[in-house]
mmCIF file of C-alpha atoms in Angstrom:
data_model
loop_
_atom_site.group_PDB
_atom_site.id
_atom_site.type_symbol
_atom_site.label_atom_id
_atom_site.label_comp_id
_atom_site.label_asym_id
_atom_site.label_seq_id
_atom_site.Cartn_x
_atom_site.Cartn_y
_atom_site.Cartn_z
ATOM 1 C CA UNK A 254 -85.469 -38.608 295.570
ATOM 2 C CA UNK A 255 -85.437 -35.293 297.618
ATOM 3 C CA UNK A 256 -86.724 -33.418 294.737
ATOM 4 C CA UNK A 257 -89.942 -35.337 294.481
ATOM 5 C CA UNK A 258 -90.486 -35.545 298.203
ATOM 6 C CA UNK A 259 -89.733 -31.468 298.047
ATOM 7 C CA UNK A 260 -92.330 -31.502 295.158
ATOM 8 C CA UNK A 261 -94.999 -33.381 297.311
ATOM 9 C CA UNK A 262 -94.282 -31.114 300.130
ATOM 10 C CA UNK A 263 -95.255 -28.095 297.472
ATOM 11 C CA UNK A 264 -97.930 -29.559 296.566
ATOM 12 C CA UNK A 265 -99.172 -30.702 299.972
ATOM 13 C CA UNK A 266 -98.426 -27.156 301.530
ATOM 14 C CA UNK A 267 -101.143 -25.695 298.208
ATOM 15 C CA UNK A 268 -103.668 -28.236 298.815
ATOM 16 C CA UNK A 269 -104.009 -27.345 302.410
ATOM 17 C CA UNK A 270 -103.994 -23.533 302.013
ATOM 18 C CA UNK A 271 -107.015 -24.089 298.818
ATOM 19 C CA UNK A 272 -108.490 -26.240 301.041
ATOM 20 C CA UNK A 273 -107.998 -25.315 304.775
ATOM 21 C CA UNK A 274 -106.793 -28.515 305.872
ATOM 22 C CA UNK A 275 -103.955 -28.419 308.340
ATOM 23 C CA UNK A 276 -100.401 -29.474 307.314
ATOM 24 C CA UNK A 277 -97.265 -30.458 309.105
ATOM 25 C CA UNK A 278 -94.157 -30.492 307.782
ATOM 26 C CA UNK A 279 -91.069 -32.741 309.577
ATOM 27 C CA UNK A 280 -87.693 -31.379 308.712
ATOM 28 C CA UNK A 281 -86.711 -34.689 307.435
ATOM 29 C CA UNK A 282 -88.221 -34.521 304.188
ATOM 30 C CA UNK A 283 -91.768 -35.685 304.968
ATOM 31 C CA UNK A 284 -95.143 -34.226 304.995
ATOM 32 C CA UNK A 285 -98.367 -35.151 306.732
ATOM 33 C CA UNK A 286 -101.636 -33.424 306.783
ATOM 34 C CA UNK A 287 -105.235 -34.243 307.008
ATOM 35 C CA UNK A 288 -108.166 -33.377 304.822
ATOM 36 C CA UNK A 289 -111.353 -34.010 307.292
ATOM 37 C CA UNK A 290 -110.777 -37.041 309.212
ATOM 38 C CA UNK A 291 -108.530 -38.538 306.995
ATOM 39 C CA UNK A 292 -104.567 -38.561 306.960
ATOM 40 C CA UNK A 293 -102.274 -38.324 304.815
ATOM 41 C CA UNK A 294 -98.059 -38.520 304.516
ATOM 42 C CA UNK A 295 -95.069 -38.772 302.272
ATOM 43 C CA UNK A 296 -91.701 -38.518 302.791
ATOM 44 C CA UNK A 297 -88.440 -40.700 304.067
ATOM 45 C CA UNK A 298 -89.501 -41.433 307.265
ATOM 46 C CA UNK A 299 -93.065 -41.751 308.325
ATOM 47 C CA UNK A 300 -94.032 -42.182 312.226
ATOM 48 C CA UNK A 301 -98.033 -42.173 313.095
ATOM 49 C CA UNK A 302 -98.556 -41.881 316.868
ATOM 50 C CA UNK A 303 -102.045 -40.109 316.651
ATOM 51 C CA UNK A 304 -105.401 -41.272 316.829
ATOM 52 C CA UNK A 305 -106.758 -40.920 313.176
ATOM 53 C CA UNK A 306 -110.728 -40.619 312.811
ATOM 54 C CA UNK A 307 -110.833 -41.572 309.047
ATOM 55 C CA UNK A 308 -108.571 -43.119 306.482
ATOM 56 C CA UNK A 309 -104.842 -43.060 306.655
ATOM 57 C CA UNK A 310 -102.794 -43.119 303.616
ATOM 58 C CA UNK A 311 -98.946 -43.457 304.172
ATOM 59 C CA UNK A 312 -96.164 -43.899 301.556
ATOM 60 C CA UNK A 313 -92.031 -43.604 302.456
ATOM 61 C CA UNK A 314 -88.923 -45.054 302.718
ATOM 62 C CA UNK A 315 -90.194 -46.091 306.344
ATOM 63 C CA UNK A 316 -93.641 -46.134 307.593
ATOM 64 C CA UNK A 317 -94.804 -46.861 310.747
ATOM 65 C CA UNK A 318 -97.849 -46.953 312.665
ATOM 66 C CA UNK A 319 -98.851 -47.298 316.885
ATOM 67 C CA UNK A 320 -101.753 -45.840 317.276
ATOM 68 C CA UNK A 321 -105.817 -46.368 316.213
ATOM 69 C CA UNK A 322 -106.716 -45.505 312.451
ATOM 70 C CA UNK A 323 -110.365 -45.523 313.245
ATOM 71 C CA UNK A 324 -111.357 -46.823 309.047
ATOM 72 C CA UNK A 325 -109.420 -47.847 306.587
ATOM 73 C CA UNK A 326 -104.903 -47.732 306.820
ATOM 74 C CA UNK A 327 -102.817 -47.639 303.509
ATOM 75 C CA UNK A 328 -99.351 -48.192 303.947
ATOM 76 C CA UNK A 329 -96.964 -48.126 301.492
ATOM 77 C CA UNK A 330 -92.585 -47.880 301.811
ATOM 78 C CA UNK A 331 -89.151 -50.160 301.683
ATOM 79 C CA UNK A 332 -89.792 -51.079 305.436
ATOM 80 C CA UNK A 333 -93.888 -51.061 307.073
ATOM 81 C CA UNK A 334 -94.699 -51.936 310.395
ATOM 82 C CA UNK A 335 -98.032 -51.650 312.020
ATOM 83 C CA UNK A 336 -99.297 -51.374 315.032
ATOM 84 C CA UNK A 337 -102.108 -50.371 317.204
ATOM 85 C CA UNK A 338 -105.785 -50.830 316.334
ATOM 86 C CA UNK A 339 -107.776 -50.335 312.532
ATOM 87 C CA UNK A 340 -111.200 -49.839 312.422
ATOM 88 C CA UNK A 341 -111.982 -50.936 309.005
ATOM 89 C CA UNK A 342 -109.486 -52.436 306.559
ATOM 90 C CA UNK A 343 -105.648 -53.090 306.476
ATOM 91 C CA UNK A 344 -103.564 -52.358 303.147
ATOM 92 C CA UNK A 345 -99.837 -52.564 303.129
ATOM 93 C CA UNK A 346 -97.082 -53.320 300.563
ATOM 94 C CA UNK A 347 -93.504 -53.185 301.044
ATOM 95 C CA UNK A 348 -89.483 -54.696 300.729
ATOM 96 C CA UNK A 349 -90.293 -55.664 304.514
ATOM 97 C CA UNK A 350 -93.681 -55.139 305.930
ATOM 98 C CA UNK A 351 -94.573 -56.432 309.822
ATOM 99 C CA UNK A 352 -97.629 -55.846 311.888
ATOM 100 C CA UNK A 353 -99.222 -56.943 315.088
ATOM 101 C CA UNK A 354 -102.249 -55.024 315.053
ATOM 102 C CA UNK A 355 -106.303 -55.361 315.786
ATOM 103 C CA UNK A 356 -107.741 -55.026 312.215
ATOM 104 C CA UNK A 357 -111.509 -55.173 312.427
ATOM 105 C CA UNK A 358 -112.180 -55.854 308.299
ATOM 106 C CA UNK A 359 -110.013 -57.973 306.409
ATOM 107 C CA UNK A 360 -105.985 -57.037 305.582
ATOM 108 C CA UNK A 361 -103.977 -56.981 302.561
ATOM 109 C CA UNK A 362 -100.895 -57.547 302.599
ATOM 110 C CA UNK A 363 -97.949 -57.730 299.847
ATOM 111 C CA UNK A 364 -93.924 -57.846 300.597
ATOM 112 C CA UNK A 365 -90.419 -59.325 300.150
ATOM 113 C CA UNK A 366 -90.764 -60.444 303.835
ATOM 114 C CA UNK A 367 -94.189 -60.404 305.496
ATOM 115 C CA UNK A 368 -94.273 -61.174 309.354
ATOM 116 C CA UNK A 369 -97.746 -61.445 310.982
ATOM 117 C CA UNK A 370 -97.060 -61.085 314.902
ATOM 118 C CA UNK A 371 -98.894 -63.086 317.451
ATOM 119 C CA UNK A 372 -101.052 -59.820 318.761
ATOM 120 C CA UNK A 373 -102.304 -59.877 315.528
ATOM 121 C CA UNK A 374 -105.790 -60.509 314.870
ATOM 122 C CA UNK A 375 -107.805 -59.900 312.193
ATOM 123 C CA UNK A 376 -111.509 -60.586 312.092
ATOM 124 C CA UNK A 377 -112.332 -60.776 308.543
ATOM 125 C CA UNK A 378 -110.634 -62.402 305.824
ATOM 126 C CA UNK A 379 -106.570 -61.703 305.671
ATOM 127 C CA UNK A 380 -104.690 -62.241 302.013
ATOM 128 C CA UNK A 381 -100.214 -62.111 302.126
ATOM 129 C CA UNK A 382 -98.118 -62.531 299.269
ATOM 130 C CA UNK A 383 -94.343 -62.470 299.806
ATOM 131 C CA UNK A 384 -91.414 -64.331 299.573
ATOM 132 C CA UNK A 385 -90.878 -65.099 302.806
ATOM 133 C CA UNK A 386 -94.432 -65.380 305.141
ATOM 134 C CA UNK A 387 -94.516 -65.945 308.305
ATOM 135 C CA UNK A 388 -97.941 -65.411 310.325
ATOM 136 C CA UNK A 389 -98.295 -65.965 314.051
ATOM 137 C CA UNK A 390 -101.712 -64.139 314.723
ATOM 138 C CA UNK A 391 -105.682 -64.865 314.740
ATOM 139 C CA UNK A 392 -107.136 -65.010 310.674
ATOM 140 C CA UNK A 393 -110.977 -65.472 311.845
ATOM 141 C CA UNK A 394 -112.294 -65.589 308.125
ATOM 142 C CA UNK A 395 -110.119 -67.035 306.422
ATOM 143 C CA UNK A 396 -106.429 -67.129 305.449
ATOM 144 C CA UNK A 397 -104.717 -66.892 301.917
ATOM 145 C CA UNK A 398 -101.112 -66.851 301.480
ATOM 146 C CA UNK A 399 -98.590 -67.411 298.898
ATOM 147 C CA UNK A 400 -94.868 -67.346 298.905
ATOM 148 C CA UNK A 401 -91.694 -68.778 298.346
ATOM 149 C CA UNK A 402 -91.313 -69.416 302.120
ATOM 150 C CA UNK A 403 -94.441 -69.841 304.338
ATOM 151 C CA UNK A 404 -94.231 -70.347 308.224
ATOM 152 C CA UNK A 405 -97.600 -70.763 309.227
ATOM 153 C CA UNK A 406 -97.744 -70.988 313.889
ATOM 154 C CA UNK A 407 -100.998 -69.008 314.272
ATOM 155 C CA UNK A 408 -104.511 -69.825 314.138
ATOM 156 C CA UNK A 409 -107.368 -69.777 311.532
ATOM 157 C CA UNK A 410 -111.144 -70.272 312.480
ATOM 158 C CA UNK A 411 -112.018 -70.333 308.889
ATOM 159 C CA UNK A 412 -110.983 -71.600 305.707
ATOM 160 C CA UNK A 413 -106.930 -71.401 304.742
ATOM 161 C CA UNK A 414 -105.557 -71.601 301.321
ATOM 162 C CA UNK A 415 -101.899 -71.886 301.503
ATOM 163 C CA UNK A 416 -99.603 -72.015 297.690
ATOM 164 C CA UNK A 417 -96.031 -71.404 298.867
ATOM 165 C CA UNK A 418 -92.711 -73.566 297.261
ATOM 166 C CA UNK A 419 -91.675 -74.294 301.002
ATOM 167 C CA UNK A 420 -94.159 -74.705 303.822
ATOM 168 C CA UNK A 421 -93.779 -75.170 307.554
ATOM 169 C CA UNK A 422 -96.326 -75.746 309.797
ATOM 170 C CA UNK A 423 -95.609 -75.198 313.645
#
């Protein structure tokens, strides 16, 4: 694993010198730089505290996020959580994968366990797939879930669509 992270670093570290984006480099094996508005980062442990103007695209062992990404988040690792405020649209996949967050599109989410906190809200349509669900927030499109486990305690305005092998309703 640290060669390919040490690879991505390389290749991070060209792409901003051909390019004149600025890079940062954490010493623990992760790299994050932006091209324009946009962010980027790799590595084992990913922590974005900054206000991001465009897109933010995050893949590692841990990602998380506490601060506005201003269009569209990608988020990508073994353990995601997400915070703060998105702009646009919300896309996340991982083992574990949590957020209480404003999303002001719709949000994608995909994970072993997926936990939708009650400061979540998300004002267009919001899809989760896991095998254990559990959503506590605002869907105000619609909802669509399916899992093995589903704990639905939050509240839809729209439509919800719910395919799960266990379902609670609180």
């Amino acid at each position: 694993m640290k060669r390919r992270v040490s690879r991505a670093a390389l290749a991070a570290l060209v792409l901003a010198a051909v390019s004149g984006c600025s890079v940062h480099y954490d010493g623990d094996d992760s790299v994050s730089h932006e091209i324009g508005a946009d962010h980027f980062g790799v590595g084992g442990m990913l922590n974005l505290t900054e206000p991001v103007e465009g897109d933010a695209i995050l893949a590692g062992g841990r990602v998380a996020t506490a601060s506005e990404v201003r269009v569209d988040l990608v988020a990508v690792g073994g353990e995601v959580s997400v915070g703060g405020a998105i702009g646009d649209d919300l896309y996340a996949a991982g083992g574990t994968v949590q957020f209480d967050a404003v999303v002001n599109g719709n949000a994608r989410v995909a994970g072993g366990d997926i936990s939708v906190g009650p400061a979540t809200i998300v004002a267009g349509g919001l899809s989760l797939t896991g095998g254990q669900v559990e959503f506590e927030g605002v869907a105000q499109e619609y909802l669509q879930v399916s899992g093995g486990s589903v704990h639905l305690d939050g509240e839809v305005i729209g439509d919800a669509e719910v395919h799960a092998n266990e379902l609670r309703v609180g």
